[in-house]
Coordinates of C-alpha atoms in Angstrom, one line a residue:
M19 CA 9.2 -17.9 11.0
G20 CA 6.9 -19.6 8.0
L21 CA 4.2 -16.8 8.1
Y22 CA 7.0 -14.2 8.0
V23 CA 8.5 -15.6 5.2
V24 CA 5.2 -15.9 3.1
T25 CA 4.2 -12.6 4.2
F26 CA 7.6 -11.0 2.4
A27 CA 7.3 -13.3 -0.3
R28 CA 3.6 -12.0 -1.2
M29 CA 4.7 -8.4 -0.6
A30 CA 7.8 -8.7 -2.9
L31 CA 5.7 -10.8 -5.7
P32 CA 2.5 -8.5 -6.0
F33 CA 1.1 -10.3 -9.5
E34 CA -1.8 -11.5 -11.3
F35 CA -2.1 -14.6 -13.3
K36 CA -3.9 -16.0 -16.1
F37 CA -5.8 -18.6 -13.5
T38 CA -6.3 -15.4 -11.2
Y39 CA -10.1 -15.4 -10.6
T40 CA -11.6 -11.9 -10.2
F41 CA -14.7 -11.1 -7.9
S42 CA -16.2 -7.7 -8.3
D43 CA -17.7 -6.0 -5.5
Q44 CA -20.3 -3.5 -6.6
N45 CA -21.2 -2.6 -3.0
V46 CA -18.6 -2.1 -0.1
Y47 CA -15.7 -1.9 -2.4
A48 CA -17.2 0.1 -4.9
A49 CA -18.5 2.3 -2.2
I50 CA -15.6 3.0 -0.6
M51 CA -13.6 3.8 -4.2
D52 CA -16.6 6.3 -5.0
V53 CA -15.9 8.3 -1.6
L54 CA -11.8 8.0 -2.6
T55 CA -11.8 8.7 -6.0
P56 CA -15.4 10.1 -7.3
N57 CA -13.6 11.3 -10.6
K58 CA -12.5 7.8 -12.0
A59 CA -10.5 9.5 -14.8
A60 CA -8.2 11.1 -11.8
L61 CA -7.0 7.8 -10.3
F62 CA -3.5 8.0 -9.5
I63 CA -2.7 10.9 -11.9
P64 CA -1.8 14.4 -10.5
K65 CA -5.4 15.3 -9.5
F66 CA -6.8 15.8 -6.3
T67 CA -8.7 12.6 -4.7
L68 CA -8.7 11.4 -1.4
L69 CA -7.1 8.4 -2.6
N70 CA -4.5 10.0 -4.0
L71 CA -4.1 12.1 -0.8
L72 CA -3.7 8.8 1.3
A73 CA -1.4 7.5 -1.3
A74 CA 0.9 10.3 -0.9
V75 CA 0.7 10.0 2.8
W76 CA 1.7 6.6 2.6
I77 CA 4.7 7.1 0.4
F78 CA 5.9 10.2 2.3
G79 CA 5.5 8.4 5.5
S80 CA 7.4 5.3 4.5
V81 CA 10.4 7.8 3.0
I82 CA 10.5 9.4 6.3
Y83 CA 10.8 6.0 8.3
I84 CA 13.3 4.5 6.4
F85 CA 15.3 7.5 6.1
R86 CA 15.3 7.8 9.9
V87 CA 16.4 4.3 10.3
M88 CA 19.4 5.2 7.8
I89 CA 20.2 8.3 9.9
K90 CA 20.0 6.5 13.4
Y91 CA 22.4 3.8 11.9
Y92 CA 24.7 5.9 10.8
K93 CA 24.6 8.1 14.0
A94 CA 25.0 4.9 16.1
V95 CA 28.1 3.7 13.9
K96 CA 29.9 7.0 14.4
T97 CA 28.9 6.8 18.3
L98 CA 30.5 3.2 18.6
K99 CA 33.7 4.0 16.8
A100 CA 34.5 6.8 19.2
N101 CA 33.9 4.7 22.0
V102 CA 35.0 1.3 21.2
I103 CA 38.7 -0.1 22.0
D104 CA 40.3 -3.5 20.3
C105 CA 40.2 -6.4 22.1
T106 CA 43.3 -8.3 23.1
P107 CA 45.0 -10.7 20.7
E108 CA 44.1 -13.8 23.0
M109 CA 40.2 -12.8 22.7
Q110 CA 40.6 -12.2 19.1
A111 CA 41.9 -15.5 18.6
K112 CA 39.7 -17.5 20.7
L113 CA 36.6 -15.4 18.6
D114 CA 38.7 -16.7 15.4
L115 CA 38.5 -20.1 16.8
V116 CA 34.7 -20.2 17.5
S117 CA 33.8 -18.5 14.3
Q118 CA 35.6 -20.8 12.3
K119 CA 33.9 -23.8 14.1
C120 CA 30.5 -22.2 13.3
G121 CA 31.5 -22.3 9.4
I122 CA 32.0 -18.4 9.0
R123 CA 34.6 -17.6 6.3
R124 CA 34.7 -14.0 6.7
K125 CA 36.9 -12.0 9.4
V126 CA 34.4 -11.3 12.5
S127 CA 36.0 -8.2 14.6
L128 CA 35.6 -8.2 18.4
K129 CA 35.5 -4.6 20.0
I130 CA 35.2 -3.6 23.4
T131 CA 32.9 -0.8 24.8
D132 CA 31.2 1.1 27.4
C133 CA 28.1 1.4 25.1
V134 CA 26.4 -1.9 25.6
I135 CA 25.7 -3.8 28.8
S136 CA 25.5 -7.2 27.3
P137 CA 27.1 -8.5 24.2
A138 CA 25.6 -7.9 20.7
T139 CA 26.5 -8.0 17.3
Y140 CA 25.8 -5.5 14.3
G141 CA 27.3 -4.8 10.7
F142 CA 26.0 -6.0 7.5
F143 CA 29.3 -6.6 5.3
K144 CA 32.1 -6.6 8.3
P145 CA 30.5 -8.3 11.3
V146 CA 31.4 -6.9 14.5
I147 CA 30.8 -8.7 18.2
L148 CA 30.7 -5.8 20.7
F149 CA 31.7 -7.0 24.4
P150 CA 30.9 -4.9 27.6
N151 CA 34.1 -3.5 29.1
R152 CA 33.9 -6.2 32.2
E153 CA 35.8 -9.4 32.6
F154 CA 34.5 -12.7 30.9
D155 CA 35.8 -16.0 31.7
D156 CA 36.5 -18.6 28.9
R157 CA 33.3 -20.4 29.9
N158 CA 31.0 -17.5 29.5
F159 CA 33.0 -16.0 26.4
D160 CA 33.2 -19.1 24.4
Y161 CA 29.3 -19.4 24.9
I162 CA 28.6 -15.8 24.2
A163 CA 31.0 -16.0 21.1
M164 CA 29.1 -19.4 19.6
H165 CA 25.7 -17.4 20.0
E166 CA 26.8 -14.6 18.5
C167 CA 28.5 -16.2 15.6
C168 CA 25.4 -18.1 15.0
H169 CA 23.4 -15.1 14.3
I170 CA 26.0 -14.0 11.9
K171 CA 25.9 -17.5 10.0
N172 CA 22.3 -17.3 10.3
K173 CA 22.1 -14.1 8.5
D174 CA 19.7 -12.8 11.5
I175 CA 21.0 -9.2 10.8
W176 CA 19.9 -8.9 7.2
I177 CA 16.6 -10.6 8.1
K178 CA 15.9 -7.9 10.6
L179 CA 17.1 -5.3 8.2
L180 CA 14.4 -6.8 5.8
T181 CA 12.0 -6.2 8.6
E182 CA 12.7 -2.8 9.2
I183 CA 11.9 -2.1 5.3
Y184 CA 8.7 -4.0 5.6
C185 CA 7.8 -1.8 8.7
G186 CA 8.8 1.2 6.6
I187 CA 6.6 0.2 4.1
F188 CA 3.6 -0.6 6.1
W189 CA 4.5 2.0 8.8
W190 CA 0.7 2.7 9.4
N191 CA 0.1 -0.8 10.5
P192 CA 0.6 -1.9 14.2
F193 CA 1.0 -5.6 13.2
A194 CA 4.2 -4.9 11.4
H195 CA 5.7 -3.6 14.5
L196 CA 4.4 -6.3 16.1
L197 CA 5.8 -8.5 13.5
K198 CA 9.3 -7.0 14.4
K199 CA 9.3 -7.4 17.9
D200 CA 8.4 -11.0 17.7
L201 CA 10.4 -11.8 14.8
T202 CA 13.5 -10.9 17.2
Y203 CA 12.4 -13.4 19.6
C204 CA 11.9 -16.3 17.2
L205 CA 15.5 -15.4 15.9
E206 CA 17.1 -15.9 19.5
L207 CA 15.0 -19.3 19.9
R208 CA 16.4 -20.5 16.6
C209 CA 19.9 -19.4 17.5
D210 CA 19.8 -20.9 21.1
R211 CA 18.5 -24.1 19.3
R212 CA 21.3 -24.4 17.0
V213 CA 23.8 -23.8 19.5
T214 CA 22.4 -26.2 22.0
S215 CA 21.5 -28.9 19.5
K216 CA 25.1 -29.9 19.3
L217 CA 25.8 -29.7 23.1
S218 CA 25.6 -32.6 25.8
D219 CA 22.9 -32.3 28.4
N220 CA 25.6 -31.1 30.9
R221 CA 26.8 -28.2 28.3
C222 CA 23.4 -27.1 27.7
T223 CA 23.1 -26.5 31.4
V224 CA 26.2 -24.4 31.3
Y225 CA 24.9 -22.4 28.7
Y226 CA 21.9 -22.0 30.5
E227 CA 23.8 -20.6 33.4
V228 CA 25.7 -18.1 31.3
L229 CA 22.7 -16.7 30.0
V230 CA 21.1 -16.3 33.4
T231 CA 24.3 -14.8 34.6
Q232 CA 24.3 -12.0 31.5
M233 CA 20.7 -11.5 32.5
K234 CA 21.4 -10.7 35.7
A235 CA 24.1 -8.4 35.3
Y236 CA 21.6 -6.9 32.5
K237 CA 18.8 -6.5 35.1
E238 CA 20.9 -4.7 37.6
Q239 CA 21.6 -1.8 35.1
K240 CA 17.8 -2.2 33.3
E241 CA 16.6 0.9 35.3
S242 CA 19.5 3.4 34.7
E243 CA 19.8 5.7 32.1
K244 CA 22.4 3.7 30.5
S245 CA 20.1 1.0 29.7
D246 CA 17.8 3.5 27.9
R247 CA 21.0 4.6 25.6
E248 CA 21.6 0.9 25.1
T249 CA 18.3 0.0 23.9
A250 CA 18.2 2.9 21.8
L251 CA 22.0 2.1 20.3
K252 CA 21.1 -1.3 19.5
S253 CA 17.5 -0.5 17.8
A254 CA 19.6 1.8 15.5
L255 CA 22.2 -0.8 14.8
V256 CA 19.6 -3.2 13.6
G257 CA 21.7 -5.9 15.4
M258 CA 21.1 -8.9 17.6
S259 CA 21.8 -8.9 21.3
F260 CA 22.5 -12.1 23.4
V261 CA 20.1 -10.8 26.4
T262 CA 16.6 -9.1 25.0
N263 CA 14.0 -7.1 26.8
D264 CA 11.9 -9.9 26.7
K265 CA 9.7 -11.1 29.6
G266 CA 7.5 -13.6 31.2
E267 CA 6.7 -16.4 29.0
K268 CA 8.9 -15.4 26.2
I269 CA 11.8 -15.8 28.8
V270 CA 10.7 -19.1 30.0
G271 CA 10.1 -20.5 26.6
R272 CA 13.9 -19.5 25.8
M273 CA 15.1 -21.1 28.8
K274 CA 13.0 -24.6 28.0
M275 CA 14.7 -24.2 24.5
I276 CA 18.1 -24.2 26.1
L277 CA 17.3 -26.9 28.7
Y278 CA 15.5 -29.5 26.5
P279 CA 17.0 -28.7 22.9
K280 CA 16.3 -32.3 22.2
K281 CA 12.9 -33.0 23.3
K282 CA 10.8 -35.2 21.2
Q283 CA 7.8 -33.8 19.3
T284 CA 4.4 -35.3 20.4
I285 CA 1.9 -36.8 17.6
I286 CA -0.2 -33.8 18.5
N287 CA 2.8 -31.2 18.0
N288 CA 3.8 -32.9 14.6
V289 CA 0.0 -32.9 13.5
V290 CA -0.1 -29.1 14.5
T291 CA 3.0 -28.1 12.8
A292 CA 1.7 -29.8 9.6
F293 CA -1.7 -28.2 9.7
V294 CA -0.2 -24.9 10.1
A295 CA 2.2 -25.2 7.7
L296 CA -0.2 -26.2 4.7
L297 CA -2.3 -23.6 6.1
I298 CA 0.4 -20.9 5.5
V299 CA 1.2 -22.2 2.0
G300 CA -2.6 -22.6 1.1
I301 CA -3.0 -19.3 1.9
F302 CA -0.1 -18.3 0.1
F303 CA -1.4 -19.7 -3.0
A304 CA -5.0 -18.9 -2.6
S305 CA -3.9 -15.1 -2.1
Y306 CA -2.9 -15.6 -6.1
C307 CA -5.9 -17.5 -7.1
F308 CA -8.6 -14.9 -5.8
L309 CA -8.6 -11.3 -6.4
I310 CA -11.5 -8.7 -5.1
V311 CA -11.9 -5.6 -7.5
P312 CA -14.6 -2.7 -7.1
G313 CA -17.2 -3.1 -9.9
W314 CA -19.4 -0.3 -11.3
D315 CA -22.4 -0.5 -14.0
A316 CA -21.3 1.1 -17.2
T317 CA -23.3 4.3 -17.9
Y318 CA -24.0 5.9 -21.4
E319 CA -21.6 8.9 -20.3
D320 CA -18.9 6.1 -19.5
C321 CA -18.9 4.8 -23.1
V322 CA -19.3 8.2 -24.7
A323 CA -16.3 9.2 -22.9
D324 CA -14.5 6.1 -23.7
L325 CA -15.2 6.5 -27.3
I326 CA -14.2 9.8 -27.4
E327 CA -10.7 9.3 -25.8
S328 CA -10.3 6.1 -28.4
G329 CA -11.3 8.3 -31.5
E330 CA -14.2 6.4 -32.4
Y331 CA -16.7 8.8 -31.7
N332 CA -16.3 11.8 -34.1
D333 CA -18.1 14.1 -36.6
S334 CA -18.3 11.0 -39.4
V335 CA -20.2 8.5 -37.1
K336 CA -23.8 8.9 -35.1
V337 CA -25.1 6.5 -32.3
Y338 CA -26.9 4.0 -34.3
D339 CA -28.5 2.1 -31.3
E340 CA -28.1 2.5 -27.6
T341 CA -29.6 -0.8 -26.7
N342 CA -28.7 -3.1 -29.7
M343 CA -26.7 -5.3 -28.1
Y344 CA -26.7 -8.6 -25.5
V345 CA -24.5 -10.8 -24.3
Y346 CA -24.1 -14.5 -25.0
V347 CA -22.2 -17.1 -23.0
E348 CA -21.3 -20.5 -24.0
E349 CA -20.6 -23.3 -21.6
D350 CA -17.0 -22.7 -21.8
K351 CA -17.3 -19.5 -20.7
T352 CA -16.8 -18.2 -24.0
T353 CA -18.5 -14.8 -24.2
H354 CA -19.9 -13.0 -27.5
L355 CA -21.1 -9.5 -27.5
I356 CA -23.9 -9.5 -30.2
F357 CA -25.0 -6.6 -32.0
E358 CA -28.3 -7.6 -32.9
P359 CA -31.5 -6.8 -31.8
Y360 CA -32.9 -9.5 -29.0
D361 CA -36.1 -11.4 -29.9
E362 CA -37.5 -12.2 -26.9
K363 CA -40.2 -14.2 -28.8
K364 CA -37.4 -16.4 -30.5
G365 CA -35.1 -16.5 -27.5
I366 CA -31.5 -15.6 -27.8
V367 CA -30.4 -15.9 -31.2
Y368 CA -26.5 -16.2 -31.7
T369 CA -24.5 -16.1 -35.4
D370 CA -21.3 -14.9 -36.1
D371 CA -22.3 -11.8 -37.7
N372 CA -21.9 -8.4 -36.0
S373 CA -20.2 -10.1 -32.9
I374 CA -17.1 -10.1 -31.2
I375 CA -15.5 -12.1 -28.2
I376 CA -15.0 -10.5 -24.8
P377 CA -13.4 -11.2 -21.6
Y378 CA -15.9 -13.5 -19.3
E379 CA -14.5 -11.2 -16.4
Q380 CA -15.3 -8.0 -17.9
V381 CA -19.0 -9.1 -17.8
E382 CA -18.8 -10.0 -14.6
N383 CA -17.1 -6.7 -13.4
G384 CA -20.2 -5.0 -15.1
E385 CA -18.5 -3.3 -18.0
Y386 CA -21.1 -4.3 -20.7
S387 CA -24.0 -3.4 -18.9
Y388 CA -24.1 -0.7 -21.4
C389 CA -23.2 -0.1 -24.8
L390 CA -23.4 2.2 -27.8
V391 CA -23.3 1.1 -31.7
L392 CA -21.9 3.6 -34.0
R393 CA -22.8 3.8 -37.6
E394 CA -21.5 6.2 -40.2
K395 CA -23.6 9.1 -41.1

């Protein structure tokens, strides 16, 4: 969960700071950019380059992905409204009592439908809990309602919405979609843990039996066409479900979480948890401390183009010297661009005349490997 939070935060805050250290790569990164943008002046402007084409495909794909999610959600809600019935006042009263115990202040509605096999929750501003159209005894109803209300309390539906947006932005990255699937499992584990943390061992066993019962009911219809429709419906609703499609180790992990909610952490587990937490935080801050950029050596043509664009190179000036400059770096990284001949016999002679201070990072990036000195005609 911490890794996902850091990933979202880094994506939402793509900034550079004064302490960010820039590395210039004049080999691999520069070669890639040379292929994508042979004409550097056409970078991110309406001129055809391979980079601009990839950026356009990226943006277009993101718009299509997010638009499809919105359309699927609208159709799913419309389908549900046509296929749900109101629950009995007694069931709604029991749900209200459970939601109050969970600390939910707003109204949580309960609907009955044939569109789902297992209970589910959807709705961002007006949460709705869906129950399959079959009988539920008081024991099953209370624990299922407690689980779904826990999802509402934890804002899990909003977290899944952020995940959908994340997948929409990085639709081309398969790891983004794996993250979405794994995050759903993590949210279920967290919800099971919070529900069972306040229960006695006997009641945890009862909660376990309720989950197993619902899994059996789900499995009986899993291979049917109705199961496929339900899976598509829940996916479109961006909601949470009491029973998921997880298999193998994930099912076992969820069962262990329910049966042993108060299991003590060993020293090794605590050390590993602390190490992973520090590693995640370290990676997050390190991503702001270092930045790799493509670097190119400045050429005569680059200098002339820059001077013409700025208006400095015109009919009233001429090139006085193409090599009449050198760079002098002090111990504190203060960097001077000096317009004086460099005397190899005397070594570097630095004076305050005919010099300007330039950023040291620009020298590292190779931006001052070539320079023109202009003088009036």
